[in-house]
PDB file of N, CA and C in Angstrom:
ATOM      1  N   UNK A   1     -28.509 -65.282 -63.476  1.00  0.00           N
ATOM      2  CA  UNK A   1     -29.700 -66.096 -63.608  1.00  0.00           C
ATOM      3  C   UNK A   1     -29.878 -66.450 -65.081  1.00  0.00           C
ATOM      4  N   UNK A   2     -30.477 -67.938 -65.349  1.00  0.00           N
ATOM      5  CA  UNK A   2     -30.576 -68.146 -66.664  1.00  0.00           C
ATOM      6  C   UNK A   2     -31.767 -69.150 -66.498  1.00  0.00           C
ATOM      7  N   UNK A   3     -32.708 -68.775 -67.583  1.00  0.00           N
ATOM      8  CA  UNK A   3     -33.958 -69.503 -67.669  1.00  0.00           C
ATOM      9  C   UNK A   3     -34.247 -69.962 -69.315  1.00  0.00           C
ATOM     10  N   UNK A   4     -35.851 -70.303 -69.255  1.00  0.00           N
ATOM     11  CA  UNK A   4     -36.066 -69.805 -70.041  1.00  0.00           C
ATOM     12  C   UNK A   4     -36.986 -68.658 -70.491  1.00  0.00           C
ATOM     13  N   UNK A   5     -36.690 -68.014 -71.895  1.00  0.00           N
ATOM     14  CA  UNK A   5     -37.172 -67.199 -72.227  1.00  0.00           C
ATOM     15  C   UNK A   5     -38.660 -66.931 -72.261  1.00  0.00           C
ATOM     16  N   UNK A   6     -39.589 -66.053 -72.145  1.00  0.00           N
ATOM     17  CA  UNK A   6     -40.896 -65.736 -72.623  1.00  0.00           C
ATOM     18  C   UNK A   6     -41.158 -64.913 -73.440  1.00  0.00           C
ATOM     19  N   UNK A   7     -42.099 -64.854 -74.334  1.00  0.00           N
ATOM     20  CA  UNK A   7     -42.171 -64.819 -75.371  1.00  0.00           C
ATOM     21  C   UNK A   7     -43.559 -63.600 -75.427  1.00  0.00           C
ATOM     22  N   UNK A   8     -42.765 -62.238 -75.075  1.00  0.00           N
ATOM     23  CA  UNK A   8     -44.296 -61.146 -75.288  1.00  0.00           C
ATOM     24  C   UNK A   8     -44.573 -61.117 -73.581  1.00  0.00           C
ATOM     25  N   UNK A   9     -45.736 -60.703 -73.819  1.00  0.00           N
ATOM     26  CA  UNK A   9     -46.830 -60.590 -72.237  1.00  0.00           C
ATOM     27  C   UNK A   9     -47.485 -62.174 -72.343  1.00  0.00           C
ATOM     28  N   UNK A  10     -47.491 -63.141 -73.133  1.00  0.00           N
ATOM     29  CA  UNK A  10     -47.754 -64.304 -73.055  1.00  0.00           C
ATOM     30  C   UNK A  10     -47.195 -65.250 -71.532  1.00  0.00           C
ATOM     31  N   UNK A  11     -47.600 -66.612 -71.082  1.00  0.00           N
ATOM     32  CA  UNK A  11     -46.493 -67.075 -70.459  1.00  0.00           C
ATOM     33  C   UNK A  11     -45.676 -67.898 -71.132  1.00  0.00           C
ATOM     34  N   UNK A  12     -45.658 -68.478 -72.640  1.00  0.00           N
ATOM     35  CA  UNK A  12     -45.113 -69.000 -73.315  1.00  0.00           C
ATOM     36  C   UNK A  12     -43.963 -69.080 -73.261  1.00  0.00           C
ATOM     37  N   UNK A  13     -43.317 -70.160 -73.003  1.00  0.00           N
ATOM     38  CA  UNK A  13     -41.652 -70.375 -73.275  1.00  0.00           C
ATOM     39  C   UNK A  13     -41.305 -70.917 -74.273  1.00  0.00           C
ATOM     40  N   UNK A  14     -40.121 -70.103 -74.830  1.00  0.00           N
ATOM     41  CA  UNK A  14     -40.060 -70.783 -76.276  1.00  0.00           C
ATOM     42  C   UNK A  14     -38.381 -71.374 -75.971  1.00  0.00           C
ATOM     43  N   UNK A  15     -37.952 -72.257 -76.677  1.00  0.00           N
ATOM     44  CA  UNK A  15     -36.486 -72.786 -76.631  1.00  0.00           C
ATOM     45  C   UNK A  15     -35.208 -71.860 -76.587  1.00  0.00           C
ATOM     46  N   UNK A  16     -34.462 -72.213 -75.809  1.00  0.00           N
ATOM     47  CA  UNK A  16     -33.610 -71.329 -75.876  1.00  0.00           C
ATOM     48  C   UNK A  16     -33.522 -71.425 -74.103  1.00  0.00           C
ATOM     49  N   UNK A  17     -32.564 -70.029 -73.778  1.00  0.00           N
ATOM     50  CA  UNK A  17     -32.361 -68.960 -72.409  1.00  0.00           C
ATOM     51  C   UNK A  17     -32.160 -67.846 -72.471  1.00  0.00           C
ATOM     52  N   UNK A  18     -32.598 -66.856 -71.271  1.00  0.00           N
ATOM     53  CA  UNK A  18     -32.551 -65.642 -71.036  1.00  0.00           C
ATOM     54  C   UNK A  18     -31.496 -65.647 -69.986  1.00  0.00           C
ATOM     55  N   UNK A  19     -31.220 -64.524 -69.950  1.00  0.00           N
ATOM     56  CA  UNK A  19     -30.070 -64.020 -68.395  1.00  0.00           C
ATOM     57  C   UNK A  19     -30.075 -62.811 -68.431  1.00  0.00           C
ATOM     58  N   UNK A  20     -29.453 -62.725 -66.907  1.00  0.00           N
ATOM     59  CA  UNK A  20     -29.350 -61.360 -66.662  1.00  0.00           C
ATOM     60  C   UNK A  20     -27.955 -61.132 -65.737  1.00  0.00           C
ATOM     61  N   UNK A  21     -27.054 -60.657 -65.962  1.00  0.00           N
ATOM     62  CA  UNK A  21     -25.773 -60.031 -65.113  1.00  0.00           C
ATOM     63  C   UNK A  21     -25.808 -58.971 -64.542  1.00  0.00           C
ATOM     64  N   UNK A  22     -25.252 -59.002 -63.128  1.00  0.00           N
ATOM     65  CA  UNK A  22     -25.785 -57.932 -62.304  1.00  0.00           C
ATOM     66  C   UNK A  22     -24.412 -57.007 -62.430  1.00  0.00           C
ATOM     67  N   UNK A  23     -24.461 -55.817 -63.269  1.00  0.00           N
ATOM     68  CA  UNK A  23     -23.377 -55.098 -63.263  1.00  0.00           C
ATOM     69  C   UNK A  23     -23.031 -53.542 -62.117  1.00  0.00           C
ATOM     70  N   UNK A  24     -22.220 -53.998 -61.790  1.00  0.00           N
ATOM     71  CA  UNK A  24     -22.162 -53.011 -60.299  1.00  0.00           C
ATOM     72  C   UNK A  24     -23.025 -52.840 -59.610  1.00  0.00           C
ATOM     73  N   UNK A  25     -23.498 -51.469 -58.788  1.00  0.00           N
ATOM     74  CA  UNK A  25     -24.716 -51.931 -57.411  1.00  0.00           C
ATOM     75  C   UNK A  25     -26.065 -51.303 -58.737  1.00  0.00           C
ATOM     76  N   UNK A  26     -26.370 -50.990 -59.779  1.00  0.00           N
ATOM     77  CA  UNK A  26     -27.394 -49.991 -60.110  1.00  0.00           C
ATOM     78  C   UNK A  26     -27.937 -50.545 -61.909  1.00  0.00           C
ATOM     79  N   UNK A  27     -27.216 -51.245 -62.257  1.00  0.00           N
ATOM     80  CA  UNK A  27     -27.451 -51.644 -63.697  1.00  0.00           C
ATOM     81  C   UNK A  27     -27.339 -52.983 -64.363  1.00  0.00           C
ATOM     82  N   UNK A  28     -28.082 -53.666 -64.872  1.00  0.00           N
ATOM     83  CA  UNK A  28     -27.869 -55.293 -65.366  1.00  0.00           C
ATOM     84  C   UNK A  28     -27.568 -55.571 -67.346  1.00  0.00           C
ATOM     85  N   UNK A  29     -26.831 -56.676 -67.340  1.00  0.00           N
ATOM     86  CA  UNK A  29     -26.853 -56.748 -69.028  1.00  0.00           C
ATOM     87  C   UNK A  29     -27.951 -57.814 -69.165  1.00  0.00           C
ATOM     88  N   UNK A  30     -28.667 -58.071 -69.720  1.00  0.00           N
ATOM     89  CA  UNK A  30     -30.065 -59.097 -69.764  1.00  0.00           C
ATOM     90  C   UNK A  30     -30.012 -59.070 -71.120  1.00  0.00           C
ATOM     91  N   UNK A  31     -30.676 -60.356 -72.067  1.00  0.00           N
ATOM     92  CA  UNK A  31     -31.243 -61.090 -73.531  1.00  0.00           C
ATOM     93  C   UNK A  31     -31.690 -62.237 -72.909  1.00  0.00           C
ATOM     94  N   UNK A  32     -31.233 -62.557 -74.686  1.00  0.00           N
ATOM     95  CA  UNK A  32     -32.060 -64.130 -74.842  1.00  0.00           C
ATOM     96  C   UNK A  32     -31.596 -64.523 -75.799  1.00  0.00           C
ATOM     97  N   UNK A  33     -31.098 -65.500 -75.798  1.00  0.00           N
ATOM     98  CA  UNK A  33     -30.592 -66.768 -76.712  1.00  0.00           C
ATOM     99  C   UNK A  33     -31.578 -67.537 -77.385  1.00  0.00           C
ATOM    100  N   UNK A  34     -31.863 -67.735 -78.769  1.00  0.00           N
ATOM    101  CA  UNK A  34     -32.436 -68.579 -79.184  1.00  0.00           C
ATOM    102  C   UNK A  34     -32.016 -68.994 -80.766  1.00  0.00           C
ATOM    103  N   UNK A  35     -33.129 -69.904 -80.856  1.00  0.00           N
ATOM    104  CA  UNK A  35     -32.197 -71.014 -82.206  1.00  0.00           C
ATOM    105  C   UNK A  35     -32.610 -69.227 -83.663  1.00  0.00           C
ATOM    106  N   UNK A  36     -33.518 -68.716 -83.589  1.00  0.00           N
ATOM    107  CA  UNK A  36     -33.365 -67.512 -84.377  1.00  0.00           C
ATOM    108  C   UNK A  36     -32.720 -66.104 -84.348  1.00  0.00           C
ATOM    109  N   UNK A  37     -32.212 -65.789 -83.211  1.00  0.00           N
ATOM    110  CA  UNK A  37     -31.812 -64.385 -82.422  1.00  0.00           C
ATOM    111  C   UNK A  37     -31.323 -64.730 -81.601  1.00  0.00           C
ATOM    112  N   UNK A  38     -30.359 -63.761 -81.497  1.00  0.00           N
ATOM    113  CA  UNK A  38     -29.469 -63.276 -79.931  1.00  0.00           C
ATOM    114  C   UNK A  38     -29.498 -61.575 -79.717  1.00  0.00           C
ATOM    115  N   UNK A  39     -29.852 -61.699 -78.583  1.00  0.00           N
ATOM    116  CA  UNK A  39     -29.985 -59.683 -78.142  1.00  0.00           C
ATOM    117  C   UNK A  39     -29.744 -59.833 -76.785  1.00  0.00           C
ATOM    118  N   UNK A  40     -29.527 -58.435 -76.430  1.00  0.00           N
ATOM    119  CA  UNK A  40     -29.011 -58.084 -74.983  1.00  0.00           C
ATOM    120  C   UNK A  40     -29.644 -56.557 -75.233  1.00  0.00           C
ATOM    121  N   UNK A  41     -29.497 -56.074 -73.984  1.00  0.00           N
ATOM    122  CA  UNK A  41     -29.957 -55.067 -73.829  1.00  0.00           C
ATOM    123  C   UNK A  41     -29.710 -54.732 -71.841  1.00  0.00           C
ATOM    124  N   UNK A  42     -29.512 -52.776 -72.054  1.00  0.00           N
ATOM    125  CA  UNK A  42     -28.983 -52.603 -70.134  1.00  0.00           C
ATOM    126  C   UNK A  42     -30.323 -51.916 -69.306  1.00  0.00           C
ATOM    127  N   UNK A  43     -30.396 -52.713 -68.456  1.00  0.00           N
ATOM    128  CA  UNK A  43     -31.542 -52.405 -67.558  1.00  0.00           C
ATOM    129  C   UNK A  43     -31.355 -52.174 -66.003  1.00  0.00           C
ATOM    130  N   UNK A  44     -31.955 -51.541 -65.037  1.00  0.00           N
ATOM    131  CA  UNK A  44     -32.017 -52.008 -63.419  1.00  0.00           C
ATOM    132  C   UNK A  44     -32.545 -52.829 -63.186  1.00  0.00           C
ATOM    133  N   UNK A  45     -32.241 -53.110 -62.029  1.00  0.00           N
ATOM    134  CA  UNK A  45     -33.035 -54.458 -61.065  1.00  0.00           C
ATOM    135  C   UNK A  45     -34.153 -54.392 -61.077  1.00  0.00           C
ATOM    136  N   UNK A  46     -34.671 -55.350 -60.895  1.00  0.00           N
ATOM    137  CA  UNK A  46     -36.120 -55.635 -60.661  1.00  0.00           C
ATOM    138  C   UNK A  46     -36.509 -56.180 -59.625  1.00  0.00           C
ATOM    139  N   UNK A  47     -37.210 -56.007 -58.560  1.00  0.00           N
ATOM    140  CA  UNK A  47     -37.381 -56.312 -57.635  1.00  0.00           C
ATOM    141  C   UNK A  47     -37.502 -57.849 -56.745  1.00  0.00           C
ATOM    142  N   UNK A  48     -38.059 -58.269 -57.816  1.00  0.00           N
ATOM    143  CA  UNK A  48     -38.978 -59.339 -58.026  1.00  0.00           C
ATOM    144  C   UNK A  48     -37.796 -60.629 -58.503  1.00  0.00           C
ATOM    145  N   UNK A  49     -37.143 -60.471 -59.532  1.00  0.00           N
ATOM    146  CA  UNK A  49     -36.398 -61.031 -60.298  1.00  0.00           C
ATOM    147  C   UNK A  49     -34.472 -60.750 -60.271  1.00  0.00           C
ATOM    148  N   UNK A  50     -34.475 -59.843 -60.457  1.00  0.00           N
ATOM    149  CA  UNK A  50     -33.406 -58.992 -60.182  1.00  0.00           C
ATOM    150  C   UNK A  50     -33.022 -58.641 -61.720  1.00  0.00           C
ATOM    151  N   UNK A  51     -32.417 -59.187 -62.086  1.00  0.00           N
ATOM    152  CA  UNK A  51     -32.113 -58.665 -63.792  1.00  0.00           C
ATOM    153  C   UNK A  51     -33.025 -59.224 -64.550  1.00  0.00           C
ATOM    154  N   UNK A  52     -33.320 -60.202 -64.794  1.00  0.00           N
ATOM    155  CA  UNK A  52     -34.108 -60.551 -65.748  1.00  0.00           C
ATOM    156  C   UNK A  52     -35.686 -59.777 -65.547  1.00  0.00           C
ATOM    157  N   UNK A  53     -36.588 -59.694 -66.313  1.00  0.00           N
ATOM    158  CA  UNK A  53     -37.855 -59.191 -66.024  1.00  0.00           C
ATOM    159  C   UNK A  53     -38.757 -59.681 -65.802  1.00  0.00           C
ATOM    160  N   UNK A  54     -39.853 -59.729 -64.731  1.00  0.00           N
ATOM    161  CA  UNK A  54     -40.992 -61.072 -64.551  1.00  0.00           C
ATOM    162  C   UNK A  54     -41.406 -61.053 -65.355  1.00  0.00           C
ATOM    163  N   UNK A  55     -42.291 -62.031 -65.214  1.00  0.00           N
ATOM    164  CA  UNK A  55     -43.320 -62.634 -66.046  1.00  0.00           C
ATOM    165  C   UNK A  55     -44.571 -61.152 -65.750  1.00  0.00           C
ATOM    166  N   UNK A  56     -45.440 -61.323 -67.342  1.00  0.00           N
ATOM    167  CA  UNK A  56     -46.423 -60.328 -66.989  1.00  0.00           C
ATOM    168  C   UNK A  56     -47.298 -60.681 -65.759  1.00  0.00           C
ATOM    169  N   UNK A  57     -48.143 -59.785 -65.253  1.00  0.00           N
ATOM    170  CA  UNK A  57     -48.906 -59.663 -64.415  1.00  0.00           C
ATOM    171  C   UNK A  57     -50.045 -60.533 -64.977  1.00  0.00           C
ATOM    172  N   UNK A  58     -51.051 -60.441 -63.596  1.00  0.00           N
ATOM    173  CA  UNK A  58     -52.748 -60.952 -64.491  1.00  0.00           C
ATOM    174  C   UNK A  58     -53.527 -60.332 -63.505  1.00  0.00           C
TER     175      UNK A  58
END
């Protein structure tokens, strides 16, 4: 999955994309691309989303 990014607990999207790769049945590689930074970081699924992380709540 590739979107774009948000920015905090905001819903703000700022330029750029996020993703998330679903690595084997239990763990994902997820970041974000943008014109200042690049990061990744390993997480589980999310229910909702699957690798990437929703949007905050309200």
């Amino acid at each position: 999955m590739v979107g774009d990014p948000l920015i905090g607990t905001a819903l703000t999207k700022t330029e750029g994309s996020d993703y998330g790769i679903w690595i084997g049945d239990t763990a994902c590689v997820s970041g974000a691309v943008t014109k200042d930074r690049v990061w990744a970081g390993v997480n589980g699924h999310y229910p909702e989303t699957g690798c990437v992380a929703p949007p905050a709540a309200h």
